[in-house]
Short mmCIF file of N, CA and C in Angstrom, two decimals:
data_model
loop_
_atom_site.label_atom_id
_atom_site.label_comp_id
_atom_site.label_asym_id
_atom_site.label_seq_id
_atom_site.Cartn_x
_atom_site.Cartn_y
_atom_site.Cartn_z
N UNK Q 1 76.10 110.42 26.53
CA UNK Q 1 75.40 110.23 25.20
C UNK Q 1 74.25 109.73 25.12
N UNK Q 2 73.52 110.20 24.00
CA UNK Q 2 72.04 109.32 23.77
C UNK Q 2 72.23 108.02 23.65
N UNK Q 3 71.21 107.31 23.70
CA UNK Q 3 71.41 105.91 23.55
C UNK Q 3 72.01 105.56 22.13
N UNK Q 4 72.35 104.40 21.79
CA UNK Q 4 72.92 104.17 20.63
C UNK Q 4 71.81 103.94 19.50
N UNK Q 5 70.43 103.76 20.07
CA UNK Q 5 69.38 103.65 19.27
C UNK Q 5 69.03 104.94 18.67
N UNK Q 6 69.18 105.93 19.62
CA UNK Q 6 68.63 107.36 19.31
C UNK Q 6 69.58 107.61 18.23
N UNK Q 7 70.81 107.48 18.19
CA UNK Q 7 71.71 107.92 17.15
C UNK Q 7 71.14 107.76 15.73
N UNK Q 8 70.56 106.78 15.61
CA UNK Q 8 70.19 106.25 14.42
C UNK Q 8 68.73 107.11 14.15
N UNK Q 9 68.39 107.83 14.84
CA UNK Q 9 67.01 108.76 14.47
C UNK Q 9 67.42 109.76 13.41
N UNK Q 10 68.48 110.30 13.37
CA UNK Q 10 68.89 111.58 12.35
C UNK Q 10 68.87 110.74 10.95
N UNK Q 11 69.57 109.45 10.81
CA UNK Q 11 69.46 109.07 9.33
C UNK Q 11 68.07 108.60 8.97
N UNK Q 12 67.25 107.95 9.88
CA UNK Q 12 65.98 107.73 9.63
C UNK Q 12 65.06 108.70 9.20
N UNK Q 13 65.14 109.75 10.06
CA UNK Q 13 64.55 111.17 9.66
C UNK Q 13 64.84 111.52 8.23
N UNK Q 14 66.13 111.70 8.00
CA UNK Q 14 66.46 112.17 6.85
C UNK Q 14 65.92 111.24 5.72
N UNK Q 15 66.04 109.86 5.77
CA UNK Q 15 65.36 109.06 4.80
C UNK Q 15 63.78 109.15 4.77
N UNK Q 16 63.18 109.32 6.00
CA UNK Q 16 61.93 109.41 5.91
C UNK Q 16 61.56 110.86 5.21
N UNK Q 17 62.23 111.97 5.04
CA UNK Q 17 62.02 113.14 4.75
C UNK Q 17 62.31 113.43 3.13
N UNK Q 18 63.05 112.04 2.75
CA UNK Q 18 63.29 112.22 1.25
C UNK Q 18 62.37 111.85 0.61
N UNK Q 19 62.44 111.87 -0.96
CA UNK Q 19 61.25 111.18 -1.74
C UNK Q 19 61.65 109.78 -1.84
N UNK Q 20 60.38 109.07 -2.00
CA UNK Q 20 60.53 107.72 -1.91
C UNK Q 20 61.53 107.00 -2.93
N UNK Q 21 62.64 106.26 -2.41
CA UNK Q 21 63.57 105.69 -3.27
C UNK Q 21 64.68 106.46 -3.48
N UNK Q 22 64.78 107.82 -2.86
CA UNK Q 22 65.76 108.75 -3.22
C UNK Q 22 67.18 108.29 -2.39
N UNK Q 23 67.06 107.91 -1.36
CA UNK Q 23 68.11 107.20 -0.34
C UNK Q 23 67.79 105.78 -0.39
N UNK Q 24 68.73 105.31 -0.90
CA UNK Q 24 68.68 103.59 -1.11
C UNK Q 24 68.80 102.77 0.16
N UNK Q 25 68.42 101.64 0.38
CA UNK Q 25 68.51 100.99 1.69
C UNK Q 25 69.86 101.10 1.97
N UNK Q 26 70.77 100.78 1.06
CA UNK Q 26 72.11 100.62 1.34
C UNK Q 26 72.63 102.16 1.84
N UNK Q 27 72.35 102.95 1.42
CA UNK Q 27 72.83 104.28 1.82
C UNK Q 27 72.26 104.70 3.47
N UNK Q 28 71.19 104.26 3.50
CA UNK Q 28 70.59 104.48 4.57
C UNK Q 28 71.26 103.56 5.70
N UNK Q 29 71.60 102.56 5.40
CA UNK Q 29 72.24 101.57 6.40
C UNK Q 29 73.45 102.01 6.58
N UNK Q 30 74.23 102.52 5.88
CA UNK Q 30 75.65 103.49 5.88
C UNK Q 30 75.45 104.41 7.03
N UNK Q 31 74.38 105.28 6.75
CA UNK Q 31 74.06 106.33 7.60
C UNK Q 31 73.93 106.05 9.02
N UNK Q 32 73.19 105.03 9.34
CA UNK Q 32 72.96 104.43 10.38
C UNK Q 32 74.14 103.88 11.18
N UNK Q 33 74.86 103.29 10.26
CA UNK Q 33 76.40 102.95 10.97
C UNK Q 33 77.18 104.08 11.25
N UNK Q 34 77.16 104.96 10.16
CA UNK Q 34 77.86 106.19 10.37
C UNK Q 34 77.48 106.84 11.85
N UNK Q 35 76.45 107.02 12.01
CA UNK Q 35 75.49 107.66 13.10
C UNK Q 35 75.96 107.10 14.40
N UNK Q 36 76.30 105.81 14.65
CA UNK Q 36 76.38 104.88 15.66
C UNK Q 36 77.66 104.58 15.78
N UNK Q 37 78.53 104.78 14.85
CA UNK Q 37 80.05 104.06 14.93
C UNK Q 37 81.14 104.96 15.96
N UNK Q 38 80.65 106.22 15.89
CA UNK Q 38 81.58 106.88 16.85
C UNK Q 38 81.81 106.24 18.56
N UNK Q 39 80.42 105.45 18.86
CA UNK Q 39 80.55 105.02 20.24
C UNK Q 39 81.28 103.88 20.25
N UNK Q 40 81.93 103.26 19.34
CA UNK Q 40 82.57 102.11 19.13
C UNK Q 40 83.83 102.58 20.17
N UNK Q 41 84.04 103.67 20.35
CA UNK Q 41 85.10 104.12 21.30
C UNK Q 41 85.08 103.71 22.65
N UNK Q 42 83.97 103.11 23.10
CA UNK Q 42 83.76 102.86 24.53
C UNK Q 42 84.88 101.34 24.66
N UNK Q 43 85.20 100.94 23.58
CA UNK Q 43 86.06 100.04 23.77
C UNK Q 43 87.35 100.39 24.48
N UNK Q 44 87.74 101.58 24.33
CA UNK Q 44 88.84 102.34 25.12
C UNK Q 44 88.79 102.00 26.58
N UNK Q 45 87.60 101.77 27.26
CA UNK Q 45 87.48 101.50 28.57
C UNK Q 45 87.98 100.09 28.78
N UNK Q 46 87.80 99.24 28.07
CA UNK Q 46 88.17 97.89 28.21
C UNK Q 46 89.70 97.90 27.98
N UNK Q 47 90.27 98.85 26.88
CA UNK Q 47 91.72 99.00 26.82
C UNK Q 47 92.25 99.68 27.69
N UNK Q 48 91.57 100.35 28.89
CA UNK Q 48 92.26 101.19 30.08
C UNK Q 48 92.87 102.44 29.54
N UNK Q 49 92.03 103.00 28.07
CA UNK Q 49 92.48 104.23 27.74
C UNK Q 49 91.95 105.23 28.37
N UNK Q 50 92.49 106.39 29.10
CA UNK Q 50 91.60 107.16 29.79
C UNK Q 50 90.31 107.96 29.04
N UNK Q 51 89.36 108.11 29.49
CA UNK Q 51 88.10 108.78 28.91
C UNK Q 51 88.56 110.17 28.51
N UNK Q 52 89.51 110.90 29.15
CA UNK Q 52 89.93 112.35 28.71
C UNK Q 52 91.08 112.14 27.71
N UNK Q 53 91.48 110.95 27.26
CA UNK Q 53 92.45 110.91 26.25
C UNK Q 53 91.80 111.03 24.97
N UNK Q 54 92.71 111.44 23.83
CA UNK Q 54 92.09 111.83 22.60
C UNK Q 54 91.61 110.44 22.03
N UNK Q 55 91.98 109.51 22.49
CA UNK Q 55 91.15 108.16 21.90
C UNK Q 55 90.49 107.54 22.85
N UNK Q 56 90.16 108.22 24.17
CA UNK Q 56 88.91 107.79 24.73
C UNK Q 56 87.81 108.17 24.33
N UNK Q 57 86.74 107.93 25.26
CA UNK Q 57 85.44 108.02 24.84
C UNK Q 57 84.92 109.26 24.55
N UNK Q 58 84.36 109.75 23.54
CA UNK Q 58 84.14 110.93 23.12
C UNK Q 58 85.16 112.06 22.48
N UNK Q 59 86.16 111.18 22.24
CA UNK Q 59 87.52 111.74 21.57
C UNK Q 59 87.45 111.75 20.21
N UNK Q 60 88.52 111.28 19.37
CA UNK Q 60 88.79 111.47 18.07
C UNK Q 60 87.61 110.96 17.22
N UNK Q 61 87.02 109.96 17.66
CA UNK Q 61 85.86 109.40 17.01
C UNK Q 61 84.58 110.36 16.90
N UNK Q 62 84.52 111.17 17.86
CA UNK Q 62 83.43 112.31 17.80
C UNK Q 62 83.79 113.70 17.11
N UNK Q 63 84.76 113.54 16.39
CA UNK Q 63 85.46 114.73 15.66
C UNK Q 63 84.86 115.01 14.06
N UNK Q 64 85.10 116.07 13.90
CA UNK Q 64 84.70 116.48 12.28
C UNK Q 64 85.56 115.61 11.38
N UNK Q 65 86.73 115.48 11.81
CA UNK Q 65 87.97 114.85 10.99
C UNK Q 65 87.07 113.35 10.80
N UNK Q 66 86.65 112.58 11.80
CA UNK Q 66 86.09 111.21 11.79
C UNK Q 66 84.90 111.24 10.94
N UNK Q 67 84.15 112.26 10.83
CA UNK Q 67 82.96 112.33 10.11
C UNK Q 67 83.07 112.28 8.76
N UNK Q 68 84.27 113.24 8.38
CA UNK Q 68 84.91 113.48 6.89
C UNK Q 68 85.43 112.32 6.52
N UNK Q 69 86.23 111.65 7.37
CA UNK Q 69 86.66 110.30 6.78
C UNK Q 69 85.48 109.08 6.53
N UNK Q 70 84.59 109.21 7.39
CA UNK Q 70 83.65 108.28 7.00
C UNK Q 70 82.88 108.61 5.64
N UNK Q 71 82.75 109.97 5.45
CA UNK Q 71 82.17 110.54 4.23
C UNK Q 71 83.00 110.42 3.11
N UNK Q 72 84.38 110.26 3.26
CA UNK Q 72 85.22 109.96 2.11
C UNK Q 72 85.06 108.52 1.77
N UNK Q 73 85.05 107.57 2.73
CA UNK Q 73 84.69 106.04 2.68
C UNK Q 73 83.39 105.95 1.78
N UNK Q 74 82.45 106.67 2.15
CA UNK Q 74 81.03 106.44 1.47
C UNK Q 74 81.27 106.99 0.05
N UNK Q 75 82.20 107.98 -0.29
CA UNK Q 75 82.31 108.40 -1.47
C UNK Q 75 82.88 107.37 -2.48
N UNK Q 76 83.76 106.97 -1.77
CA UNK Q 76 84.58 105.75 -2.51
C UNK Q 76 83.68 104.66 -3.06
N UNK Q 77 82.64 104.48 -1.90
CA UNK Q 77 81.69 103.23 -2.16
C UNK Q 77 80.43 103.53 -2.65
N UNK Q 78 80.27 104.73 -3.45
CA UNK Q 78 79.05 105.25 -3.70
C UNK Q 78 78.30 104.07 -4.47
N UNK Q 79 78.86 103.60 -5.68
CA UNK Q 79 78.20 102.56 -6.30
C UNK Q 79 77.40 101.46 -5.51
N UNK Q 80 78.35 100.76 -4.56
CA UNK Q 80 77.82 99.63 -3.88
C UNK Q 80 76.48 100.10 -2.99
N UNK Q 81 76.65 101.66 -2.60
CA UNK Q 81 75.43 102.14 -1.63
C UNK Q 81 74.77 102.62 -2.52
N UNK Q 82 74.49 102.33 -4.00
CA UNK Q 82 73.27 102.82 -4.77
C UNK Q 82 73.12 104.30 -4.74
N UNK Q 83 74.12 105.14 -4.77
CA UNK Q 83 73.99 106.54 -4.83
C UNK Q 83 74.80 107.16 -5.34
N UNK Q 84 74.77 108.44 -5.61
CA UNK Q 84 75.79 109.36 -6.29
C UNK Q 84 76.63 109.77 -5.61
N UNK Q 85 77.93 110.32 -6.06
CA UNK Q 85 79.00 110.64 -5.39
C UNK Q 85 78.67 111.78 -4.25
N UNK Q 86 77.94 112.65 -4.60
CA UNK Q 86 77.86 113.65 -3.79
C UNK Q 86 76.83 113.40 -2.84
N UNK Q 87 75.68 112.57 -3.05
CA UNK Q 87 74.72 112.12 -2.15
C UNK Q 87 75.22 111.31 -1.11
N UNK Q 88 76.20 110.21 -1.45
CA UNK Q 88 76.83 109.46 -0.45
C UNK Q 88 77.69 110.30 0.66
N UNK Q 89 78.41 111.18 -0.04
CA UNK Q 89 79.24 112.12 0.73
C UNK Q 89 78.46 112.79 1.68
N UNK Q 90 77.58 113.61 1.09
CA UNK Q 90 76.73 114.56 2.32
C UNK Q 90 75.96 113.55 3.39
N UNK Q 91 75.20 112.70 2.68
CA UNK Q 91 74.28 111.76 3.63
C UNK Q 91 75.25 111.21 4.71
N UNK Q 92 76.19 110.71 4.32
CA UNK Q 92 77.15 109.92 5.44
C UNK Q 92 77.88 111.03 6.46
N UNK Q 93 78.40 112.03 6.02
CA UNK Q 93 78.87 113.10 6.53
C UNK Q 93 77.79 113.74 7.57
N UNK Q 94 76.63 114.02 7.21
CA UNK Q 94 75.48 114.61 8.03
C UNK Q 94 75.14 113.55 9.22
N UNK Q 95 75.27 112.31 8.79
CA UNK Q 95 74.75 111.28 9.94
C UNK Q 95 75.97 111.18 10.89
N UNK Q 96 76.94 111.03 10.44
CA UNK Q 96 78.34 110.68 11.29
C UNK Q 96 78.39 112.03 12.28
N UNK Q 97 78.06 113.40 11.68
CA UNK Q 97 78.49 114.41 12.42
C UNK Q 97 77.22 114.56 13.33
N UNK Q 98 75.94 114.12 13.20
CA UNK Q 98 74.79 114.26 14.21
C UNK Q 98 75.17 113.63 15.37
N UNK Q 99 76.29 112.39 15.59
CA UNK Q 99 76.53 111.81 16.67
C UNK Q 99 77.31 112.52 17.69
N UNK Q 100 78.13 113.47 17.23
CA UNK Q 100 78.68 114.46 18.39
C UNK Q 100 77.95 115.50 18.68
N UNK Q 101 77.23 115.99 17.81
CA UNK Q 101 76.38 117.11 17.94
C UNK Q 101 75.20 116.80 18.94
N UNK Q 102 74.80 115.51 18.85
CA UNK Q 102 73.56 115.18 19.73
C UNK Q 102 74.21 114.94 21.42
N UNK Q 103 75.56 114.21 21.16
CA UNK Q 103 76.28 113.98 22.52
C UNK Q 103 76.79 115.45 23.24
N UNK Q 104 76.62 116.27 22.40
CA UNK Q 104 76.93 117.80 22.90
C UNK Q 104 75.76 118.38 23.66
N UNK Q 105 74.71 117.72 23.37
CA UNK Q 105 73.52 118.21 24.05
C UNK Q 105 73.18 117.35 25.27
N UNK Q 106 73.90 116.42 25.66
CA UNK Q 106 73.69 115.70 26.99
C UNK Q 106 74.03 116.40 28.11
N UNK Q 107 73.39 115.67 29.28
CA UNK Q 107 73.80 116.36 30.57
C UNK Q 107 74.82 115.86 31.31
N UNK Q 108 75.73 115.03 30.74
CA UNK Q 108 76.66 114.51 31.61
C UNK Q 108 77.93 113.84 30.71
N UNK Q 109 79.03 113.41 31.57
CA UNK Q 109 80.32 113.06 30.88
C UNK Q 109 81.12 114.13 30.36
N UNK Q 110 82.06 113.99 29.78
CA UNK Q 110 82.95 114.85 29.19
C UNK Q 110 82.38 115.41 27.84
N UNK Q 111 82.67 116.56 27.16
CA UNK Q 111 82.17 116.95 26.11
C UNK Q 111 82.81 116.29 25.02
N UNK Q 112 82.49 116.72 23.68
CA UNK Q 112 82.80 115.80 22.43
C UNK Q 112 84.33 116.68 21.79
N UNK Q 113 85.19 115.96 21.43
CA UNK Q 113 86.38 116.60 20.86
C UNK Q 113 85.88 116.88 19.48
N UNK Q 114 85.05 117.74 19.30
CA UNK Q 114 84.69 117.96 17.76
C UNK Q 114 85.77 118.61 16.94
N UNK Q 115 86.82 119.19 17.56
CA UNK Q 115 87.86 119.75 16.78
C UNK Q 115 88.98 118.94 16.48
N UNK Q 116 89.10 117.84 17.27
CA UNK Q 116 90.30 117.19 17.01
C UNK Q 116 90.71 116.81 15.85
N UNK Q 117 91.92 116.98 15.37
CA UNK Q 117 93.22 117.06 16.00
C UNK Q 117 93.61 118.15 16.21
N UNK Q 118 93.02 119.44 15.97
CA UNK Q 118 93.48 120.77 15.93
C UNK Q 118 93.20 121.15 17.33
N UNK Q 119 92.47 120.62 18.34
CA UNK Q 119 92.09 120.99 19.50
C UNK Q 119 91.82 120.02 20.47
N UNK Q 120 92.43 119.77 21.57
CA UNK Q 120 92.03 118.52 22.80
C UNK Q 120 90.70 119.04 23.23
N UNK Q 121 90.14 120.20 23.30
CA UNK Q 121 89.17 120.78 24.00
C UNK Q 121 87.93 119.83 23.83
N UNK Q 122 87.12 119.45 24.88
CA UNK Q 122 85.72 118.68 24.86
C UNK Q 122 84.86 119.97 24.93
N UNK Q 123 83.89 119.83 24.15
CA UNK Q 123 82.92 120.86 23.96
C UNK Q 123 81.61 120.32 24.45
N UNK Q 124 80.70 121.10 24.98
CA UNK Q 124 79.35 120.77 25.05
C UNK Q 124 78.47 122.07 24.53
N UNK Q 125 77.29 121.66 24.05
CA UNK Q 125 76.39 122.89 23.58
C UNK Q 125 75.93 123.58 24.88
N UNK Q 126 75.59 124.81 24.59
CA UNK Q 126 75.28 125.90 25.64
C UNK Q 126 73.87 125.08 26.41
N UNK Q 127 73.38 124.63 25.45
CA UNK Q 127 72.07 123.91 26.05
C UNK Q 127 72.07 122.76 26.12
N UNK Q 128 71.61 121.91 27.13
CA UNK Q 128 72.02 120.40 27.18
C UNK Q 128 70.63 119.72 27.78
N UNK Q 129 69.73 119.69 27.16
CA UNK Q 129 68.34 118.90 27.45
C UNK Q 129 68.25 117.57 27.57
N UNK Q 130 69.44 116.66 26.97
CA UNK Q 130 69.18 115.31 26.84
C UNK Q 130 69.67 114.61 27.98
N UNK Q 131 69.17 113.77 28.60
CA UNK Q 131 69.94 112.91 29.71
C UNK Q 131 70.92 112.10 29.19
N UNK Q 132 72.04 111.82 29.80
CA UNK Q 132 73.07 111.09 29.46
C UNK Q 132 72.90 109.78 29.76
N UNK Q 133 72.97 108.88 28.76
CA UNK Q 133 72.39 107.59 28.91
C UNK Q 133 73.59 106.64 29.71
N UNK Q 134 72.83 105.73 30.66
CA UNK Q 134 73.80 104.68 31.19
C UNK Q 134 74.43 103.73 30.44
N UNK Q 135 75.57 103.33 30.99
CA UNK Q 135 76.10 102.16 30.08
C UNK Q 135 75.38 100.98 30.54
N UNK Q 136 75.62 99.73 29.41
CA UNK Q 136 75.30 98.41 29.75
C UNK Q 136 73.87 98.12 30.50
N UNK Q 137 74.10 97.41 31.58
CA UNK Q 137 72.88 96.99 32.24
C UNK Q 137 72.41 97.78 32.88
N UNK Q 138 73.12 98.98 33.11
CA UNK Q 138 72.29 100.24 33.99
C UNK Q 138 71.25 100.92 32.95
N UNK Q 139 71.30 100.63 31.61
CA UNK Q 139 70.27 101.07 31.03
C UNK Q 139 69.12 100.68 31.36
N UNK Q 140 68.82 99.37 31.70
CA UNK Q 140 67.67 98.81 31.97
C UNK Q 140 67.33 99.06 33.53
N UNK Q 141 67.24 100.45 33.98
CA UNK Q 141 67.06 100.87 35.19
C UNK Q 141 65.99 102.14 34.95
N UNK Q 142 65.55 102.58 36.11
CA UNK Q 142 65.03 103.76 36.48
C UNK Q 142 65.47 104.90 35.55
N UNK Q 143 67.01 105.01 35.67
CA UNK Q 143 67.63 106.11 34.93
C UNK Q 143 67.40 105.64 33.49
N UNK Q 144 67.78 104.76 33.19
CA UNK Q 144 67.50 104.31 31.62
C UNK Q 144 66.15 104.68 31.28
N UNK Q 145 65.22 104.58 31.80
CA UNK Q 145 63.56 104.83 31.36
C UNK Q 145 63.85 106.28 31.35
N UNK Q 146 64.40 107.17 32.16
CA UNK Q 146 64.32 108.60 32.20
C UNK Q 146 65.07 109.07 30.86
N UNK Q 147 66.23 108.29 30.71
CA UNK Q 147 66.91 108.73 29.48
C UNK Q 147 66.20 108.62 28.12
N UNK Q 148 65.58 107.48 28.08
CA UNK Q 148 64.60 106.95 27.02
C UNK Q 148 63.64 108.23 26.70
N UNK Q 149 62.75 108.35 27.72
CA UNK Q 149 61.76 109.62 27.77
C UNK Q 149 62.50 110.87 27.20
N UNK Q 150 63.48 111.29 27.75
CA UNK Q 150 64.28 112.36 27.47
C UNK Q 150 64.59 112.41 26.21
N UNK Q 151 65.16 111.37 25.49
CA UNK Q 151 65.43 111.12 23.98
C UNK Q 151 64.23 111.17 23.28
N UNK Q 152 62.97 110.48 23.56
CA UNK Q 152 61.76 110.92 23.04
C UNK Q 152 61.37 112.24 22.78
N UNK Q 153 61.69 112.90 23.88
CA UNK Q 153 61.16 114.51 24.09
C UNK Q 153 62.09 115.13 23.24
N UNK Q 154 63.31 115.14 23.41
CA UNK Q 154 64.33 116.19 22.69
C UNK Q 154 64.80 115.60 21.18
N UNK Q 155 64.80 114.40 21.09
CA UNK Q 155 65.31 114.04 19.76
C UNK Q 155 64.09 113.40 18.72
N UNK Q 156 63.59 112.35 19.20
CA UNK Q 156 62.48 111.65 18.18
C UNK Q 156 61.61 112.55 17.88
N UNK Q 157 60.85 113.15 18.85
CA UNK Q 157 59.61 113.81 18.63
C UNK Q 157 59.82 114.96 17.69
N UNK Q 158 60.69 115.89 18.03
CA UNK Q 158 61.18 117.12 17.28
C UNK Q 158 61.47 116.55 15.71
N UNK Q 159 62.44 115.38 15.66
CA UNK Q 159 62.44 115.00 14.32
C UNK Q 159 61.36 114.51 13.57
N UNK Q 160 60.61 113.75 14.30
CA UNK Q 160 59.37 113.30 13.59
C UNK Q 160 58.43 114.52 13.14
N UNK Q 161 58.53 115.64 13.98
CA UNK Q 161 57.65 116.80 13.62
C UNK Q 161 58.11 117.56 12.50
N UNK Q 162 59.61 117.68 12.51
CA UNK Q 162 60.32 117.98 11.15
C UNK Q 162 60.16 117.45 9.91
N UNK Q 163 59.98 115.93 10.20
CA UNK Q 163 59.65 115.22 8.75
C UNK Q 163 58.46 115.51 8.34
N UNK Q 164 57.46 115.37 9.14
CA UNK Q 164 55.95 115.58 8.94
C UNK Q 164 55.72 117.01 8.20
N UNK Q 165 56.48 118.24 8.80
CA UNK Q 165 56.36 119.35 8.28
C UNK Q 165 56.99 119.51 6.93
N UNK Q 166 58.05 118.74 6.63
CA UNK Q 166 58.89 118.93 5.47
C UNK Q 166 57.95 118.17 4.30
N UNK Q 167 57.55 117.14 4.86
CA UNK Q 167 56.50 116.28 3.87
C UNK Q 167 55.28 116.99 3.51
N UNK Q 168 54.66 117.81 4.50
CA UNK Q 168 53.67 118.60 4.37
C UNK Q 168 53.92 119.77 3.13
N UNK Q 169 55.12 120.14 3.33
CA UNK Q 169 55.59 121.36 2.50
C UNK Q 169 55.63 121.08 1.03
N UNK Q 170 56.17 119.65 1.06
CA UNK Q 170 56.57 119.06 -0.20
C UNK Q 170 55.33 118.54 -1.03
N UNK Q 171 54.19 118.23 -0.25
CA UNK Q 171 53.04 117.62 -0.83
C UNK Q 171 51.83 118.17 0.22
N UNK Q 172 51.31 119.28 -0.26
CA UNK Q 172 50.48 119.71 0.62
C UNK Q 172 49.11 118.99 0.49
N UNK Q 173 48.31 118.75 1.91
CA UNK Q 173 46.89 117.94 1.82
C UNK Q 173 46.03 118.57 0.46
N UNK Q 174 45.58 117.62 -0.26
CA UNK Q 174 44.66 117.93 -1.58
C UNK Q 174 45.43 117.89 -2.47
N UNK Q 175 46.64 118.04 -2.63
CA UNK Q 175 47.34 118.10 -3.92
C UNK Q 175 47.63 116.71 -4.40
N UNK Q 176 46.62 116.53 -5.11
CA UNK Q 176 46.67 115.05 -5.53
C UNK Q 176 47.88 114.91 -6.92
N UNK Q 177 48.04 115.83 -7.57
CA UNK Q 177 48.91 116.11 -8.69
C UNK Q 177 47.70 115.76 -10.11
N UNK Q 178 46.55 115.64 -9.74
CA UNK Q 178 45.49 115.30 -11.01
C UNK Q 178 44.88 116.63 -11.07
N UNK Q 179 44.67 116.93 -12.53
CA UNK Q 179 43.63 118.08 -13.01
C UNK Q 179 42.48 118.14 -12.59
N UNK Q 180 42.11 119.26 -12.04
CA UNK Q 180 40.41 119.20 -11.61
C UNK Q 180 39.55 118.61 -12.81
N UNK Q 181 38.60 118.18 -12.35
CA UNK Q 181 37.30 117.71 -13.40
C UNK Q 181 36.59 118.74 -13.99
#
């Protein structure tokens, strides 16, 4: 998996790419939680649930169904999130779905159960450039540093460039919105 911090990159990028105030702070917070929440399944290790089990790490919580359930919850809570129904639904779904998609790009572990409960198959992307993140204390090691550098290269930098490109398209340099003198 990418580190838990990197899973927040997608909602942050979407927020940065949007018009100022378009995504409320509460909706952004819900998106960050939705992007990180699938890794709460590491509790399965403590409960001795096998990694490859449907409820093990990268199992059910990394599925389209889980992303859809989080999106449905956001739909129900759209008013406290200060968002429209469709905005809450789509934003939280995209943020939650980004988690298994990023995990599928990693170099280790089991794949993600994206199609659970319809299939128990664990999937990886055909291209896997992101180093898998070590757990807990091992994160603060040479391998952890390599993971952070990999995430900066393959997640944070491309998202930052995409946001900058999008912002430039939306507001080209020199376009102040004022009429010429």
